[in-house]
Amino acid sequence: MAQFSSLASPSLVPFCCGCNQATKKWMYSLPRISRVDGTKLSWGKRSRYKGSRFVATTVLSNSDFVAEIAKSDEPPSTYAWPDKKRPRVCILGGGFGGLYTALRLESLEWPDGKKPQVLLVDQSERFVFKPMLYELLSGEVEAWEIAPRFTDLLANTGVQFLQDRVKLLQPVDHLENFSAASGPGGTVQLESGRLIEYDWLVLALGAEVKLDVIPGAAEYALPFSTLEDACKVDDTLKALERKSFGKENLIRVAVVGCGYSGVELAATIAERLQDRGLVQAINVETVICPSAPPGNREAAMKVLESRKVQLLLGYFVRSMTKLANRGEEKMGKYTVELQPAQRGLQSQILEVDLVLWTVGSKPSLPELEPWDQPNELPLTARGQAETDETLRVKGHPRIFALGDSSALRDSKGRLLPATAQVAFQQADFTGWNLWAAINDRPLLPFRFQNLGEMMTLGRNDAAISPSFIDGLTLDGPVGHAARKIAYLIRLPTDEHRVKVGISWLAKSTVDSVASLQSTLTKVLFGQ
């Protein structure tokens, strides 16, 4: 995936158990949520905890709903940290930003009594190495190789893992009377109802695919961002392959978007379907991968043309609809209406079996707008937390944000791209700056180092443009091998790297033997 491509709804939460009297007194003075308007909250007066009601919104499965939590007598359970004296670090999100921050904290040398307790919270039980999701469709990798369980990755560390969804967030470190001695830096409430008190918080919740931008997309298009998405796309392709087996009808797949993700997906599926399918890639711009180095773009164009991928450039999707099933057909077909984005083009309507959506995303952090606390959590218009150059959220000395959860600009004033390469580097800085903050040392400003860009183009095709050699692009089998080695090095733990390396080596050996046997057979029998 390009550049390492690179996932819950925080708000305010009641908290009373496990805190000291000063914090309880402050908590009881908080206003109560009294109205819900989308994901924006407004406030009214609040009574004491007993008998009070708290209302919040969250986003699940790309649709908004209102969830009301009513508590009458018993407060929610509080997560029990093992040590009452050591610092408590809660990391929300287990992607490249969150997991790698936790591992970085584990690897640092800490003074006696200062090593923090680290809790990692994620809605999934598995870490997903997203740049290699495409290899699941091509059959190059197995799920365990690119999506290991958090419990396995963290088994030999002191990091604790909790599978749950983040619901509400209540920081207190922005208050004028806050001090480390007065209590925790804030609390997090999970969907299970459990409360987590923290001293330090890391926001690394990633982003979700935005499908509700055109009519029909949320209902009929499939995203390709998570392990579940990849498995669903793979299952759908298998069903289409079974349905068309022995028939002349082509499997038609529309890929919306020709950025890195769309091009990688189109190339992988076109190679898989070969003469049995037709892949149509749609892009609003007149070029593919407009931000990519020229070498990567040229290598991608060459592969797409060789696999007869139909490029529909200069179009945007206006709507999607589902056609009525014909005869005994169990799987539906869809129409995709294209509107010209450039002069000289005509509107088109495509009839396809599968629509894949690769454009648009939204951070998992919601907007918070309490009228009496406008700076509760400073968010950009896109919903990302505003951070300073040390990756701390502005106005919140105890909260760090990185990856898709953070809005940070480079030295030229440009927002950093939401890629795994950025999140990976930010995790290293976040871990170090947490060490520095806990030990009262100066924090380091984050500086992104662009290492280059990579993309997969099929089982034996890839393109790599390293940043340290201008104009160099490795493509074909050489680029493919270099990409896999680079990603093998980037896997989270040494133990997992060894297991995956052995697995990939065994597969490569089997493939080489099979290729040699095939070549010898052709030579011996004159085929």
mmCIF file of N, CA, C and O in Angstrom, residues 126-165:
data_model
loop_
_atom_site.group_PDB
_atom_site.id
_atom_site.type_symbol
_atom_site.label_atom_id
_atom_site.label_comp_id
_atom_site.label_asym_id
_atom_site.label_seq_id
_atom_site.Cartn_x
_atom_site.Cartn_y
_atom_site.Cartn_z
ATOM 1 N N ARG A 126 -7.461 -8.230 16.861
ATOM 2 C CA ARG A 126 -6.263 -8.391 16.045
ATOM 3 C C ARG A 126 -5.692 -7.047 15.602
ATOM 4 O O ARG A 126 -6.434 -6.125 15.285
ATOM 5 N N PHE A 127 -4.375 -6.987 15.571
ATOM 6 C CA PHE A 127 -3.684 -5.899 14.891
ATOM 7 C C PHE A 127 -3.660 -6.230 13.395
ATOM 8 O O PHE A 127 -3.427 -7.380 13.017
ATOM 9 N N VAL A 128 -3.913 -5.238 12.558
ATOM 10 C CA VAL A 128 -3.956 -5.477 11.112
ATOM 11 C C VAL A 128 -2.873 -4.660 10.433
ATOM 12 O O VAL A 128 -2.847 -3.433 10.538
ATOM 13 N N PHE A 129 -1.991 -5.354 9.713
ATOM 14 C CA PHE A 129 -0.963 -4.700 8.925
ATOM 15 C C PHE A 129 -1.600 -4.345 7.585
ATOM 16 O O PHE A 129 -1.511 -5.061 6.599
ATOM 17 N N LYS A 130 -2.248 -3.192 7.552
ATOM 18 C CA LYS A 130 -3.121 -2.834 6.433
ATOM 19 C C LYS A 130 -2.448 -2.777 5.066
ATOM 20 O O LYS A 130 -3.088 -3.097 4.064
ATOM 21 N N PRO A 131 -1.181 -2.368 4.968
ATOM 22 C CA PRO A 131 -0.586 -2.320 3.634
ATOM 23 C C PRO A 131 -0.564 -3.661 2.916
ATOM 24 O O PRO A 131 -0.367 -3.697 1.702
ATOM 25 N N MET A 132 -0.775 -4.765 3.638
ATOM 26 C CA MET A 132 -0.717 -6.082 2.999
ATOM 27 C C MET A 132 -2.075 -6.775 2.932
ATOM 28 O O MET A 132 -2.142 -7.987 2.695
ATOM 29 N N LEU A 133 -3.146 -6.021 3.092
ATOM 30 C CA LEU A 133 -4.475 -6.624 2.955
ATOM 31 C C LEU A 133 -4.719 -7.131 1.535
ATOM 32 O O LEU A 133 -5.456 -8.101 1.333
ATOM 33 N N TYR A 134 -4.089 -6.495 0.551
ATOM 34 C CA TYR A 134 -4.287 -6.896 -0.838
ATOM 35 C C TYR A 134 -3.779 -8.320 -1.083
ATOM 36 O O TYR A 134 -4.308 -9.048 -1.923
ATOM 37 N N GLU A 135 -2.740 -8.704 -0.340
ATOM 38 C CA GLU A 135 -2.186 -10.053 -0.504
ATOM 39 C C GLU A 135 -3.143 -11.138 -0.038
ATOM 40 O O GLU A 135 -2.980 -12.306 -0.409
ATOM 41 N N LEU A 136 -4.129 -10.786 0.767
ATOM 42 C CA LEU A 136 -5.161 -11.769 1.106
ATOM 43 C C LEU A 136 -5.988 -12.129 -0.123
ATOM 44 O O LEU A 136 -6.390 -13.280 -0.291
ATOM 45 N N LEU A 137 -6.242 -11.150 -0.991
ATOM 46 C CA LEU A 137 -7.020 -11.408 -2.206
ATOM 47 C C LEU A 137 -6.220 -12.208 -3.222
ATOM 48 O O LEU A 137 -6.788 -13.019 -3.969
ATOM 49 N N SER A 138 -4.916 -11.990 -3.270
ATOM 50 C CA SER A 138 -4.086 -12.718 -4.227
ATOM 51 C C SER A 138 -3.650 -14.078 -3.703
ATOM 52 O O SER A 138 -3.096 -14.883 -4.456
ATOM 53 N N GLY A 139 -3.871 -14.338 -2.415
ATOM 54 C CA GLY A 139 -3.496 -15.621 -1.825
ATOM 55 C C GLY A 139 -2.041 -15.697 -1.409
ATOM 56 O O GLY A 139 -1.554 -16.774 -1.066
ATOM 57 N N GLU A 140 -1.329 -14.590 -1.409
ATOM 58 C CA GLU A 140 0.086 -14.601 -1.042
ATOM 59 C C GLU A 140 0.313 -14.788 0.452
ATOM 60 O O GLU A 140 1.335 -15.345 0.860
ATOM 61 N N VAL A 141 -0.576 -14.283 1.269
ATOM 62 C CA VAL A 141 -0.395 -14.356 2.715
ATOM 63 C C VAL A 141 -1.631 -14.965 3.363
ATOM 64 O O VAL A 141 -2.705 -15.037 2.767
ATOM 65 N N GLU A 142 -1.440 -15.410 4.588
ATOM 66 C CA GLU A 142 -2.548 -15.907 5.397
ATOM 67 C C GLU A 142 -2.910 -14.856 6.431
ATOM 68 O O GLU A 142 -2.101 -13.986 6.770
ATOM 69 N N ALA A 143 -4.112 -14.955 6.946
ATOM 70 C CA ALA A 143 -4.615 -13.925 7.853
ATOM 71 C C ALA A 143 -3.728 -13.766 9.089
ATOM 72 O O ALA A 143 -3.465 -12.645 9.535
ATOM 73 N N TRP A 144 -3.232 -14.875 9.655
ATOM 74 C CA TRP A 144 -2.442 -14.774 10.884
ATOM 75 C C TRP A 144 -1.135 -14.021 10.665
ATOM 76 O O TRP A 144 -0.587 -13.431 11.598
ATOM 77 N N GLU A 145 -0.642 -14.028 9.430
ATOM 78 C CA GLU A 145 0.633 -13.383 9.145
ATOM 79 C C GLU A 145 0.529 -11.863 9.199
ATOM 80 O O GLU A 145 1.454 -11.187 9.664
ATOM 81 N N ILE A 146 -0.572 -11.318 8.703
ATOM 82 C CA ILE A 146 -0.725 -9.857 8.681
ATOM 83 C C ILE A 146 -1.758 -9.368 9.683
ATOM 84 O O ILE A 146 -1.948 -8.159 9.819
ATOM 85 N N ALA A 147 -2.405 -10.268 10.382
ATOM 86 C CA ALA A 147 -3.393 -9.865 11.387
ATOM 87 C C ALA A 147 -3.269 -10.745 12.630
ATOM 88 O O ALA A 147 -4.180 -11.497 12.971
ATOM 89 N N PRO A 148 -2.130 -10.643 13.345
ATOM 90 C CA PRO A 148 -1.962 -11.429 14.574
ATOM 91 C C PRO A 148 -2.806 -10.872 15.712
ATOM 92 O O PRO A 148 -3.160 -9.690 15.717
ATOM 93 N N ARG A 149 -3.115 -11.713 16.674
ATOM 94 C CA ARG A 149 -3.884 -11.275 17.842
ATOM 95 C C ARG A 149 -3.019 -10.400 18.749
ATOM 96 O O ARG A 149 -1.826 -10.639 18.918
ATOM 97 N N PHE A 150 -3.650 -9.393 19.338
ATOM 98 C CA PHE A 150 -2.935 -8.525 20.271
ATOM 99 C C PHE A 150 -2.376 -9.316 21.444
ATOM 100 O O PHE A 150 -1.264 -9.053 21.909
ATOM 101 N N THR A 151 -3.140 -10.284 21.926
ATOM 102 C CA THR A 151 -2.690 -11.067 23.082
ATOM 103 C C THR A 151 -1.416 -11.844 22.761
ATOM 104 O O THR A 151 -0.565 -12.038 23.631
ATOM 105 N N ASP A 152 -1.264 -12.285 21.510
ATOM 106 C CA ASP A 152 -0.040 -12.993 21.119
ATOM 107 C C ASP A 152 1.134 -12.029 21.002
ATOM 108 O O ASP A 152 2.250 -12.323 21.437
ATOM 109 N N LEU A 153 0.889 -10.861 20.401
ATOM 110 C CA LEU A 153 1.955 -9.882 20.226
ATOM 111 C C LEU A 153 2.459 -9.342 21.556
ATOM 112 O O LEU A 153 3.645 -9.033 21.702
ATOM 113 N N LEU A 154 1.566 -9.212 22.531
ATOM 114 C CA LEU A 154 1.915 -8.589 23.808
ATOM 115 C C LEU A 154 2.186 -9.600 24.918
ATOM 116 O O LEU A 154 2.360 -9.220 26.075
ATOM 117 N N ALA A 155 2.249 -10.888 24.550
ATOM 118 C CA ALA A 155 2.371 -11.945 25.561
ATOM 119 C C ALA A 155 3.632 -11.804 26.400
ATOM 120 O O ALA A 155 3.625 -12.075 27.600
ATOM 121 N N ASN A 156 4.729 -11.379 25.799
ATOM 122 C CA ASN A 156 6.001 -11.284 26.516
ATOM 123 C C ASN A 156 6.329 -9.857 26.950
ATOM 124 O O ASN A 156 7.495 -9.522 27.188
ATOM 125 N N THR A 157 5.308 -9.034 27.038
ATOM 126 C CA THR A 157 5.497 -7.648 27.471
ATOM 127 C C THR A 157 4.649 -7.372 28.709
ATOM 128 O O THR A 157 3.842 -8.204 29.124
ATOM 129 N N GLY A 158 4.810 -6.182 29.265
ATOM 130 C CA GLY A 158 3.978 -5.787 30.395
ATOM 131 C C GLY A 158 2.733 -5.039 29.969
ATOM 132 O O GLY A 158 1.959 -4.584 30.830
ATOM 133 N N VAL A 159 2.514 -4.896 28.672
ATOM 134 C CA VAL A 159 1.355 -4.164 28.165
ATOM 135 C C VAL A 159 0.104 -5.019 28.294
ATOM 136 O O VAL A 159 0.091 -6.195 27.898
ATOM 137 N N GLN A 160 -0.951 -4.444 28.865
ATOM 138 C CA GLN A 160 -2.222 -5.122 28.990
ATOM 139 C C GLN A 160 -3.128 -4.744 27.820
ATOM 140 O O GLN A 160 -3.074 -3.621 27.329
ATOM 141 N N PHE A 161 -3.954 -5.695 27.375
ATOM 142 C CA PHE A 161 -4.855 -5.435 26.253
ATOM 143 C C PHE A 161 -6.302 -5.626 26.687
ATOM 144 O O PHE A 161 -6.627 -6.551 27.425
ATOM 145 N N LEU A 162 -7.157 -4.725 26.193
ATOM 146 C CA LEU A 162 -8.584 -4.800 26.494
ATOM 147 C C LEU A 162 -9.353 -4.598 25.195
ATOM 148 O O LEU A 162 -9.181 -3.572 24.529
ATOM 149 N N GLN A 163 -10.161 -5.587 24.818
ATOM 150 C CA GLN A 163 -10.960 -5.462 23.599
ATOM 151 C C GLN A 163 -12.296 -4.818 23.933
ATOM 152 O O GLN A 163 -13.131 -5.387 24.625
ATOM 153 N N ASP A 164 -12.490 -3.615 23.436
ATOM 154 C CA ASP A 164 -13.713 -2.870 23.713
ATOM 155 C C ASP A 164 -13.733 -1.653 22.800
ATOM 156 O O ASP A 164 -12.737 -1.315 22.172
ATOM 157 N N ARG A 165 -14.874 -1.000 22.726
ATOM 158 C CA ARG A 165 -15.011 0.233 21.954
ATOM 159 C C ARG A 165 -15.021 1.433 22.893
ATOM 160 O O ARG A 165 -15.606 1.381 23.969
#
